[in-house]
CSV table of C-alpha atoms in Angstrom, one decimal:
chain,number,residue,atom,x,y,z
A,250,MET,CA,1.2,33.8,-5.4
A,251,GLU,CA,-0.9,31.0,-6.9
A,252,LYS,CA,-2.2,28.3,-4.5
A,253,LYS,CA,-0.1,25.5,-6.0
A,254,GLN,CA,3.1,27.6,-5.8
A,255,GLN,CA,2.2,28.6,-2.2
A,256,GLN,CA,1.7,25.0,-1.2
A,257,SER,CA,5.1,24.1,-2.7
A,258,PHE,CA,6.7,26.8,-0.7
A,259,PHE,CA,5.1,25.7,2.5
A,260,ASN,CA,6.2,22.1,2.1
A,261,LYS,CA,9.7,22.6,0.9
A,262,THR,CA,11.7,19.3,1.2
A,263,ASP,CA,14.7,20.2,-0.9
A,264,GLY,CA,17.7,17.8,-0.8
A,265,GLN,CA,15.8,15.1,1.2
A,266,ASP,CA,15.8,11.5,0.1
A,267,PHE,CA,13.4,9.1,1.9
A,268,SER,CA,13.3,6.5,-0.8
A,269,ASN,CA,14.4,3.0,-0.1
A,270,LEU,CA,14.8,3.5,3.6
A,271,LYS,CA,16.2,0.6,5.6
A,272,TYR,CA,15.2,-0.2,9.2
A,273,LEU,CA,16.4,-2.2,12.1
A,274,SER,CA,13.7,-4.6,13.4
A,275,GLY,CA,12.8,-5.2,17.1
A,276,PHE,CA,11.5,-3.5,20.2
A,277,GLY,CA,14.0,-2.7,22.9
A,278,ASN,CA,16.9,-4.4,21.1
A,279,SER,CA,20.5,-3.3,21.4
A,280,PHE,CA,21.2,-2.1,17.9
A,281,SER,CA,24.4,-1.2,16.0
A,282,SER,CA,24.4,0.9,12.8
A,283,GLU,CA,27.1,2.7,10.8
A,284,ALA,CA,26.8,4.8,7.7
A,285,ILE,CA,30.5,4.2,7.0
A,286,ASP,CA,32.1,0.7,7.5
A,287,GLY,CA,34.3,0.7,10.5
A,288,ALA,CA,32.9,3.9,12.1
A,289,LEU,CA,31.9,2.1,15.3
A,290,PRO,CA,34.7,1.6,17.8
A,291,ARG,CA,35.5,-2.0,18.6
A,292,GLY,CA,35.8,-3.3,22.1
A,293,GLN,CA,35.0,-0.1,23.9
A,294,ASN,CA,32.5,2.9,23.8
A,295,SER,CA,34.9,5.8,24.2
A,296,PRO,CA,38.4,5.3,22.8
A,297,LEU,CA,41.0,7.9,23.0
A,298,VAL,CA,40.7,8.5,19.3
A,299,CYS,CA,37.5,7.3,17.6
A,300,PRO,CA,37.5,5.9,14.0
A,301,TYR,CA,37.5,8.6,11.3
A,302,GLY,CA,38.2,11.3,14.0
A,303,LEU,CA,34.6,11.2,15.3
A,304,TYR,CA,33.5,12.3,18.7
A,305,ALA,CA,31.9,9.8,21.1
A,306,GLU,CA,28.7,11.0,22.8
A,307,GLN,CA,26.3,9.1,25.0
A,308,ILE,CA,22.6,9.9,25.3
A,309,SER,CA,20.9,8.4,28.4
A,310,GLY,CA,17.2,7.8,28.7
A,311,THR,CA,17.4,6.4,32.2
A,312,PRO,CA,19.6,7.0,35.2
A,313,PHE,CA,23.0,5.3,35.0
A,314,THR,CA,22.1,3.1,38.0
A,315,SER,CA,18.8,1.8,36.7
A,316,PRO,CA,18.5,-2.0,36.7
A,317,ARG,CA,20.1,-3.5,33.6
A,318,LYS,CA,16.8,-4.6,32.2
A,319,HIS,CA,15.4,-1.1,32.4
A,320,ASN,CA,18.5,0.8,31.4
A,321,GLN,CA,18.3,2.7,28.1
A,322,ARG,CA,21.2,4.5,26.5
A,323,SER,CA,22.9,4.8,23.1
A,324,TRP,CA,26.4,5.9,22.0
A,325,LEU,CA,26.5,8.3,19.0
A,326,TYR,CA,29.7,8.8,17.0
A,327,ARG,CA,29.5,12.2,15.4
A,328,VAL,CA,31.4,14.7,13.3
A,329,LYS,CA,31.0,17.4,16.0
A,330,PRO,CA,29.6,17.0,19.5
A,331,SER,CA,26.2,18.4,20.2
A,332,VAL,CA,27.6,20.7,22.9
A,333,THR,CA,29.1,23.1,20.4
A,334,HIS,CA,26.3,25.6,20.3
A,335,GLU,CA,25.6,29.1,21.6
A,336,PRO,CA,23.7,29.6,24.9
A,337,PHE,CA,20.0,28.9,24.9
A,338,LYS,CA,17.6,31.9,24.8
A,339,VAL,CA,13.9,32.0,25.3
A,340,ARG,CA,12.2,31.7,21.9
A,341,LEU,CA,10.3,34.8,21.0
A,342,PRO,CA,7.5,35.2,20.4
A,343,ALA,CA,6.6,32.6,23.0
A,344,HIS,CA,4.5,29.6,21.8
A,345,GLY,CA,1.9,30.0,24.6
A,346,LYS,CA,0.0,26.8,23.9
A,347,LEU,CA,2.4,24.1,25.0
A,348,VAL,CA,1.9,23.0,28.6
A,349,SER,CA,4.1,20.6,30.7
A,350,GLU,CA,3.0,21.8,34.2
A,351,PHE,CA,-0.7,21.4,34.8
A,352,ASP,CA,-2.3,23.4,37.6
A,353,LYS,CA,-5.2,25.8,38.2
A,354,SER,CA,-3.2,28.7,36.7
A,355,ASN,CA,-3.2,27.3,33.2
A,356,SER,CA,-5.9,24.6,33.0
A,357,SER,CA,-9.2,23.4,34.5
A,358,THR,CA,-11.1,20.2,35.1
A,359,THR,CA,-14.6,19.1,34.1
A,360,PRO,CA,-16.4,15.8,34.4
A,361,THR,CA,-18.5,16.6,31.3
A,362,GLN,CA,-18.0,14.4,28.2
A,363,LEU,CA,-16.1,16.5,25.6
A,364,ARG,CA,-15.8,16.1,21.9
A,365,TRP,CA,-14.0,18.1,19.2
A,366,ARG,CA,-14.4,18.2,15.5
A,367,PRO,CA,-11.2,18.1,13.3
A,368,VAL,CA,-9.1,21.2,13.7
A,369,ASP,CA,-8.5,23.2,10.5
A,370,ILE,CA,-5.0,23.3,9.1
A,371,PRO,CA,-3.9,26.9,9.1
A,372,ASP,CA,-3.6,29.0,5.9
A,373,SER,CA,-0.4,30.8,7.0
A,374,PRO,CA,3.0,29.0,6.9
A,375,THR,CA,3.1,26.7,10.0
A,376,ASP,CA,5.6,24.0,10.8
A,377,PHE,CA,5.3,21.1,13.2
A,378,ILE,CA,6.7,23.2,16.2
A,379,ASP,CA,4.3,26.1,15.7
A,380,GLY,CA,1.4,23.9,14.8
A,381,LEU,CA,1.7,21.8,18.1
A,382,PHE,CA,-0.7,22.7,20.9
A,383,THR,CA,-1.8,21.0,24.1
A,384,ILE,CA,-5.3,19.8,24.7
A,385,CYS,CA,-5.1,18.4,28.2
A,386,GLY,CA,-2.7,16.6,30.6
A,387,ALA,CA,-1.8,16.0,34.2
A,388,GLY,CA,1.3,16.1,36.4
A,389,SER,CA,4.5,17.9,35.8
A,390,SER,CA,7.6,17.5,33.6
A,391,PHE,CA,9.6,19.0,36.5
A,392,LEU,CA,8.5,16.3,38.8
A,393,ARG,CA,9.0,13.7,36.2
A,394,HIS,CA,5.5,12.3,36.4
A,395,GLY,CA,2.6,12.9,34.2
A,396,TYR,CA,1.5,13.3,30.6
A,397,ALA,CA,0.3,15.8,28.0
A,398,ILE,CA,-1.9,15.3,24.9
A,399,HIS,CA,-1.4,17.5,21.9
A,400,ILE,CA,-2.7,18.0,18.4
A,401,TYR,CA,-0.6,19.3,15.6
A,402,THR,CA,-1.7,21.0,12.3
A,403,ALA,CA,1.1,22.0,9.9
A,404,ASN,CA,1.5,22.9,6.3
A,405,LYS,CA,5.3,23.7,6.2
A,406,SER,CA,8.4,21.6,6.6
A,407,MET,CA,10.8,22.6,9.4
A,408,ASP,CA,13.6,24.6,7.8
A,409,ASN,CA,17.2,25.1,9.1
A,410,CYS,CA,16.1,24.1,12.6
A,411,ALA,CA,15.6,21.0,14.7
A,412,PHE,CA,13.3,20.3,17.6
A,413,CYS,CA,14.4,18.6,20.9
A,414,ASN,CA,12.0,17.7,23.7
A,415,ALA,CA,13.7,17.7,27.0
A,416,ASP,CA,10.5,17.1,28.9
A,417,GLY,CA,9.5,13.6,27.8
A,418,ASP,CA,8.8,11.1,25.0
A,419,PHE,CA,6.6,12.0,22.1
A,420,LEU,CA,4.2,9.3,20.6
A,421,VAL,CA,3.2,10.8,17.3
A,422,VAL,CA,0.0,9.6,15.5
A,423,PRO,CA,-0.4,11.1,12.0
A,424,GLN,CA,-4.0,11.4,10.8
A,425,LYS,CA,-3.5,13.3,7.5
A,426,GLY,CA,-0.3,13.4,5.4
A,427,ARG,CA,3.0,11.5,5.7
A,428,LEU,CA,5.8,12.7,8.0
A,429,TRP,CA,9.4,12.5,7.0
A,430,ILE,CA,11.2,12.5,10.3
A,431,THR,CA,15.0,13.0,10.4
A,432,THR,CA,16.6,12.0,13.7
A,433,GLU,CA,20.1,11.7,15.1
A,434,CYS,CA,19.9,7.9,14.5
A,435,GLY,CA,18.6,8.2,10.9
A,436,LYS,CA,15.3,8.7,9.0
A,437,LEU,CA,11.8,7.5,9.5
A,438,GLU,CA,8.9,7.8,7.1
A,439,VAL,CA,5.6,7.7,9.0
A,440,SER,CA,2.3,7.5,7.2
A,441,PRO,CA,-1.3,7.8,8.6
A,442,GLY,CA,-1.9,4.3,10.2
A,443,GLU,CA,1.6,4.2,11.6
A,444,ILE,CA,3.0,5.8,14.7
A,445,ALA,CA,6.4,7.1,15.7
A,446,VAL,CA,8.0,7.3,19.2
A,447,LEU,CA,10.6,10.1,19.6
A,448,PRO,CA,12.3,9.6,23.0
A,449,GLN,CA,13.2,12.4,25.3
A,450,GLY,CA,16.3,14.4,24.3
A,451,PHE,CA,16.7,13.3,20.6
A,452,ARG,CA,16.8,16.1,18.0
A,453,PHE,CA,14.6,15.7,15.0
A,454,VAL,CA,13.1,17.5,12.0
A,455,VAL,CA,9.6,17.0,10.6
A,456,SER,CA,9.1,17.4,6.9
A,457,LEU,CA,5.8,17.2,5.0
A,458,PRO,CA,6.1,15.5,1.6
A,459,ASP,CA,2.3,15.5,1.1
A,460,GLY,CA,1.6,19.0,2.1
A,461,PRO,CA,-0.8,19.9,4.9
A,462,SER,CA,-0.7,17.5,7.8
A,463,ARG,CA,-2.6,16.8,11.0
A,464,GLY,CA,-2.3,14.4,13.9
A,465,TYR,CA,-2.1,13.6,17.6
A,466,VAL,CA,0.8,13.5,20.0
A,467,ALA,CA,0.9,11.9,23.5
A,468,GLU,CA,3.8,13.0,25.7
A,469,ILE,CA,4.9,11.2,28.8
A,470,PHE,CA,7.1,12.5,31.6
A,471,GLY,CA,9.6,10.4,33.6
A,472,THR,CA,9.2,7.0,32.0
A,473,HIS,CA,9.2,5.3,28.6
A,474,PHE,CA,6.8,3.2,26.6
A,475,GLN,CA,7.1,-0.6,26.7
A,476,LEU,CA,5.2,-3.5,25.4
A,477,PRO,CA,2.4,-4.7,27.7
A,478,ASP,CA,2.7,-8.1,29.4
A,479,LEU,CA,0.6,-10.7,27.6
A,480,GLY,CA,-0.4,-12.7,30.7
A,481,PRO,CA,-2.8,-15.6,30.0
A,482,ILE,CA,-2.7,-14.7,26.3
A,483,GLY,CA,0.7,-16.4,26.1
A,484,ALA,CA,3.8,-15.6,24.1
A,485,ASN,CA,2.3,-14.2,21.0
A,486,GLY,CA,-0.3,-11.6,19.9
A,487,LEU,CA,-1.1,-7.9,20.0
A,488,ALA,CA,2.0,-5.9,18.9
A,489,ALA,CA,4.9,-8.2,18.0
A,490,PRO,CA,8.4,-6.9,18.9
A,491,ARG,CA,9.8,-7.6,15.4
A,492,ASP,CA,7.3,-5.2,13.8
A,493,PHE,CA,8.8,-2.1,15.5
A,494,LEU,CA,11.4,-0.5,13.2
A,495,ALA,CA,14.3,1.7,14.2
A,496,PRO,CA,16.3,3.9,11.7
A,497,THR,CA,19.7,3.1,10.3
A,498,ALA,CA,22.6,5.5,10.5
A,499,TRP,CA,22.6,8.5,8.2
A,500,PHE,CA,24.5,11.7,8.4
A,501,GLU,CA,25.2,15.0,6.8
A,502,GLU,CA,28.2,17.2,7.3
A,503,GLY,CA,29.4,20.6,6.2
A,504,SER,CA,28.7,24.1,7.4
A,505,ARG,CA,25.1,25.2,8.3
A,506,PRO,CA,25.4,28.8,9.4
A,507,GLY,CA,22.6,29.9,11.7
A,508,TYR,CA,21.2,26.4,12.3
A,509,THR,CA,18.8,26.6,15.2
A,510,ILE,CA,18.1,24.0,17.9
A,511,VAL,CA,14.6,24.6,19.4
A,512,GLN,CA,14.4,22.9,22.8
A,513,LYS,CA,11.2,22.3,24.7
A,514,PHE,CA,12.1,22.5,28.4
A,515,GLY,CA,9.5,22.8,31.1
A,516,GLY,CA,6.8,23.5,28.5
A,517,GLU,CA,8.7,26.5,27.2
A,518,LEU,CA,10.7,26.8,24.0
A,519,PHE,CA,14.3,27.9,23.9
A,520,THR,CA,16.6,28.3,21.0
A,521,ALA,CA,20.4,28.0,20.4
A,522,ARG,CA,22.4,28.6,17.3
A,523,GLN,CA,25.1,26.4,15.9
A,524,ASP,CA,27.0,26.3,12.6
A,525,PHE,CA,26.4,22.6,11.7
A,526,SER,CA,23.6,20.1,11.4
A,527,PRO,CA,22.7,18.0,14.4
A,528,PHE,CA,22.3,15.0,12.1
A,529,ASN,CA,26.1,14.4,11.8
A,530,VAL,CA,26.0,11.0,13.5
A,531,VAL,CA,28.0,8.6,11.4
A,532,ALA,CA,27.4,5.6,13.6
A,533,TRP,CA,25.6,4.6,16.7
A,534,HIS,CA,24.8,1.6,19.0
A,535,GLY,CA,22.5,1.1,21.9
A,536,ASN,CA,18.8,0.6,22.8
A,537,TYR,CA,17.7,4.2,23.3
A,538,VAL,CA,16.4,5.1,19.8
A,539,PRO,CA,13.5,6.5,17.9
A,540,TYR,CA,11.2,4.0,16.3
A,541,LYS,CA,8.0,3.5,14.3
A,542,TYR,CA,5.2,0.9,14.1
A,543,ASP,CA,2.6,0.1,11.5
A,544,LEU,CA,-0.8,-0.4,13.3
A,545,SER,CA,-2.0,-2.8,10.6
A,546,GLU,CA,0.5,-5.3,11.9
A,547,PHE,CA,-1.4,-5.5,15.2
A,548,CYS,CA,-2.8,-8.9,16.0
A,549,PRO,CA,-6.1,-8.3,17.9
A,550,TYR,CA,-7.6,-10.8,20.3
A,551,ASN,CA,-11.4,-10.9,20.9
A,552,THR,CA,-14.3,-12.6,22.5
A,553,VAL,CA,-15.2,-16.0,21.0
A,554,LEU,CA,-18.4,-16.8,23.0
A,555,VAL,CA,-20.1,-14.1,25.0
A,556,ASP,CA,-19.6,-10.5,26.2
A,557,HIS,CA,-17.4,-7.6,24.9
A,558,GLY,CA,-13.8,-7.7,25.9
A,559,ASP,CA,-12.3,-4.8,27.9
A,560,PRO,CA,-10.4,-2.3,25.7
A,561,SER,CA,-7.1,-3.1,27.5
A,562,ILE,CA,-7.0,-6.2,25.2
A,563,ASN,CA,-6.0,-3.8,22.4
A,564,THR,CA,-3.0,-2.1,24.1
A,565,VAL,CA,-0.1,-1.5,21.7
A,566,LEU,CA,2.2,0.3,24.1
A,567,THR,CA,2.1,1.2,27.8
A,568,ALA,CA,3.9,3.6,30.1
A,569,PRO,CA,3.6,2.0,33.5
A,570,THR,CA,3.6,3.5,37.0
A,571,ASP,CA,5.1,2.0,40.1
A,572,LYS,CA,1.7,0.4,40.9
A,573,PRO,CA,1.3,-2.9,39.2
A,574,GLY,CA,-1.3,-2.9,36.4
A,575,VAL,CA,-1.8,0.9,36.5
A,576,ALA,CA,-0.6,2.9,33.5
A,577,LEU,CA,0.5,6.4,33.4
A,578,LEU,CA,-0.6,6.2,29.7
A,579,ASP,CA,-1.7,3.3,27.6
A,580,PHE,CA,-1.9,3.6,23.8
A,581,VAL,CA,-4.9,1.4,22.7
A,582,ILE,CA,-6.2,0.9,19.2
A,583,PHE,CA,-9.5,-0.3,17.7
A,584,PRO,CA,-8.5,-1.9,14.4
A,585,PRO,CA,-10.5,-3.9,11.8
A,586,ARG,CA,-11.5,-7.2,13.4
A,587,TRP,CA,-14.2,-9.8,13.5
A,588,LEU,CA,-17.1,-9.7,16.0
A,589,VAL,CA,-18.5,-13.2,16.8
A,590,ALA,CA,-20.0,-13.2,20.3
A,591,GLU,CA,-23.3,-15.0,20.9
A,592,HIS,CA,-26.4,-13.1,22.2
A,593,THR,CA,-24.1,-10.3,23.2
A,594,PHE,CA,-24.3,-6.5,22.8
A,595,ARG,CA,-21.2,-6.2,20.6
A,596,PRO,CA,-20.2,-2.5,20.7
A,597,PRO,CA,-18.4,-1.2,23.8
A,598,TYR,CA,-20.6,-1.4,26.9
A,599,TYR,CA,-21.8,1.6,28.9
A,600,HIS,CA,-19.3,2.2,31.6
A,601,ARG,CA,-17.6,4.5,34.1
A,602,ASN,CA,-13.9,4.1,34.4
A,603,CYS,CA,-11.3,5.0,37.1
A,604,MET,CA,-9.0,5.8,34.1
A,605,SER,CA,-9.5,8.8,31.8
A,606,GLU,CA,-9.9,8.2,28.1
A,607,PHE,CA,-8.9,10.5,25.2
A,608,MET,CA,-9.9,9.1,21.8
A,609,GLY,CA,-8.9,10.0,18.3
A,610,LEU,CA,-9.9,8.6,14.9
A,611,ILE,CA,-7.4,8.2,12.1
A,612,HIS,CA,-9.8,7.0,9.4
A,613,GLY,CA,-13.2,5.5,8.9
A,614,GLY,CA,-15.8,5.4,11.6
A,615,TYR,CA,-15.9,4.2,15.2
A,616,GLU,CA,-18.2,1.3,16.2
A,617,ALA,CA,-19.8,3.1,19.2
A,618,LYS,CA,-20.5,6.4,17.5
A,619,ALA,CA,-22.8,6.5,14.5
A,620,ASP,CA,-22.5,10.3,14.0
A,621,GLY,CA,-20.2,13.2,15.0
A,622,PHE,CA,-16.9,11.4,15.7
A,623,LEU,CA,-14.9,12.3,12.6
A,624,PRO,CA,-11.3,11.4,11.4
A,625,GLY,CA,-9.0,14.0,12.9
A,626,GLY,CA,-11.5,14.7,15.8
A,627,ALA,CA,-11.2,13.7,19.4
A,628,SER,CA,-13.2,13.0,22.6
A,629,LEU,CA,-12.4,13.0,26.3
A,630,HIS,CA,-14.2,11.0,28.9
A,631,SER,CA,-12.6,11.7,32.3
A,632,CYS,CA,-12.4,9.6,35.4
A,633,MET,CA,-15.8,8.1,36.4
A,634,THR,CA,-17.7,10.1,33.7
A,635,PRO,CA,-20.2,7.7,32.1
A,636,HIS,CA,-20.0,7.1,28.4
A,637,GLY,CA,-20.7,4.4,25.7
A,638,PRO,CA,-22.6,3.9,22.5
A,639,ASP,CA,-24.8,6.7,21.2
A,640,THR,CA,-28.5,6.3,20.7
A,641,LYS,CA,-28.3,5.4,17.0
A,642,THR,CA,-25.7,2.7,17.6
A,643,TYR,CA,-27.7,1.2,20.4
A,644,GLU,CA,-30.9,1.1,18.4
A,645,ALA,CA,-29.2,-0.3,15.3
A,646,THR,CA,-27.4,-3.0,17.3
A,647,ILE,CA,-30.6,-4.2,19.1
A,648,ALA,CA,-32.5,-4.2,15.8
A,649,HIS,CA,-30.2,-6.9,14.4
A,650,GLY,CA,-31.7,-9.4,16.9
A,651,ASN,CA,-30.1,-11.9,19.2
A,652,GLU,CA,-28.0,-13.8,16.7
A,653,PRO,CA,-26.8,-11.5,14.0
A,654,GLY,CA,-24.0,-13.8,12.9
A,655,PRO,CA,-20.3,-13.0,12.5
A,656,HIS,CA,-19.6,-9.4,11.5
A,657,LYS,CA,-16.3,-7.9,10.5
A,658,ILE,CA,-15.5,-4.3,11.4
A,659,THR,CA,-13.6,-2.8,8.4
A,660,ASP,CA,-12.2,0.5,7.1
A,661,THR,CA,-11.5,2.0,10.6
A,662,MET,CA,-8.6,2.8,12.9
A,663,ALA,CA,-9.5,4.5,16.1
A,664,PHE,CA,-7.2,4.8,19.1
A,665,MET,CA,-7.2,5.8,22.8
A,666,PHE,CA,-4.8,7.4,25.2
A,667,GLU,CA,-5.8,6.1,28.6
A,668,SER,CA,-4.3,7.3,31.9
A,669,CYS,CA,-4.7,6.8,35.6
A,670,LEU,CA,-4.3,10.6,36.1
A,671,ILE,CA,-7.2,13.0,35.8
A,672,PRO,CA,-6.6,15.4,32.9
A,673,ARG,CA,-6.7,19.2,33.3
A,674,ILE,CA,-7.9,20.8,30.1
A,675,CYS,CA,-6.3,23.9,28.5
A,676,PRO,CA,-8.5,27.0,28.1
A,677,TRP,CA,-8.1,27.2,24.3
A,678,ALA,CA,-9.4,23.6,24.0
A,679,LEU,CA,-12.5,24.5,26.0
A,680,GLU,CA,-13.0,27.7,24.1
A,681,SER,CA,-12.2,26.2,20.7
A,682,PRO,CA,-14.7,26.7,17.9
A,683,PHE,CA,-14.2,23.0,17.1
A,684,LEU,CA,-15.7,21.9,20.5
A,685,ASP,CA,-19.0,20.1,20.0
A,686,HIS,CA,-21.3,21.7,22.5
A,687,ASP,CA,-24.1,19.2,21.5
A,688,TYR,CA,-22.1,16.1,22.2
A,689,TYR,CA,-24.3,15.1,25.1
A,690,GLN,CA,-27.3,15.0,22.7
A,691,CYS,CA,-26.1,11.7,21.3
A,692,TRP,CA,-27.2,9.9,24.4
A,693,ILE,CA,-30.4,11.9,25.2
A,694,GLY,CA,-32.5,9.7,23.0
A,695,LEU,CA,-31.8,6.6,25.1
A,696,ARG,CA,-35.1,5.8,26.8
A,697,SER,CA,-36.3,3.5,29.5
A,698,ARG,CA,-37.2,0.0,28.3
A,699,PHE,CA,-38.0,-1.4,31.7
A,700,SER,CA,-41.0,-3.7,32.2
A,701,SER,CA,-41.8,-5.3,35.6
A,702,GLU,CA,-43.2,-8.3,33.6
A,703,GLY,CA,-39.9,-8.9,31.9
A,704,THR,CA,-39.6,-9.6,28.2
A,705,ASP,CA,-40.2,-12.7,26.2
A,706,TYR,CA,-36.5,-12.6,25.5
A,707,GLU,CA,-35.7,-12.8,29.2
A,708,ARG,CA,-38.1,-15.7,29.7
A,709,ASN,CA,-37.4,-17.7,26.6
A,710,GLY,CA,-33.9,-16.6,25.5
A,711,GLU,CA,-35.2,-15.5,22.1
A,712,LEU,CA,-36.0,-12.1,20.6
A,713,THR,CA,-39.7,-12.1,19.6
A,714,MET,CA,-41.9,-9.8,17.6
A,715,ARG,CA,-44.0,-9.1,20.7
A,716,ASP,CA,-40.9,-7.6,22.3
A,717,MET,CA,-40.3,-5.5,19.2
A,718,GLU,CA,-43.9,-4.3,19.0
A,719,GLN,CA,-44.1,-3.4,22.6
A,720,GLY,CA,-40.8,-1.4,22.4
A,721,ARG,CA,-39.1,-3.5,25.1
A,722,ILE,CA,-36.1,-4.3,22.9
A,723,CYS,CA,-36.2,-1.9,19.9
A,724,ALA,CA,-38.4,0.9,18.7
């Protein structure tokens, strides 16, 4: 088979139309959507007979008795209820590289800084489910507290099957290739530079219109993402609620013999057969819904006088814990923006953090790493492990002198998953051929610049040639 024909086979998207998609705008809104006028019941959720003979079905993302402001649920009105399937069976062969229960039996810890090069996309036909594998995580889906970080590499659209994650919410970050995601609430087109959140329990299909695809997935157990409080920033800035987009109702009916539901449950995969598509929802309403967000809509805030702002100022979404200000998982981005601080070291400062940081790069370069951190790659700096700019970045920054003038960071989009829980790392991630064993070398060139006499800069507040020549500021 010729390569072009083979690629077409791998990425079959027959019968799918993602042109002219319409979305509903807003974060956490109570939406209503119907593909046929009058399909939504009026005045109640579960009438004796629903319009058009549909079945009413509720999907709950929180306990019934959660406070009203936290309660998440939606009502779906469908051709057939989702319960009409055969019993679930363990999927064989087992996936083996999906983890939702992190302990010494399946993962390990290390304080060493870790970095991975981009993972190759496989040559053999691989869809989103089979191309998904866990890098690290903490906690337990059974105990409803924790998270997992995955990478996916795929070259084939899902065919005659749908995926359902019963363990938690997926935050999907494509890095290469668009994703066409069909959900029970409708369709989402998600390009690199956008993200999608697929809440726990929703069934979905991932198709690949551009062929081979790669990206990152953060999974959270027992909670949902929300917008961070803005505090002293005020009422506006960062991610605006109106820029989050939910799908509009779309459905398919008719017989689908042998259609398979693949359910992730406790980190294992199970399958159940049914004779119809799960995307037979003619109308729905509620606030528990898949959604997407374009990262270019983010409104960053930054220093306007001195010092580098903490990365928390770039938080897009947060999954909080019961402890105020402490996140189970923050999703933070480092977008294009201006740097204007006076006599300030502008890249991120050297630091050790009580939180653990997993970073990825969607495109471009990252301001603190001159070499080695590539689009599609990743790094992990765990709790209290020191990290910061590499030697080349430090030297180049100091060489610009004390007042380099305003500078705009362009052509970049890096991100971070940050958690209060210490990650355990899966063995295949530590044994991966893409693990950069020389990562530590990027800091080895940092040398002592100490002088008991001080520098002319310290005494006079100016960078002088004497400092440069004596190597106190820059080699």
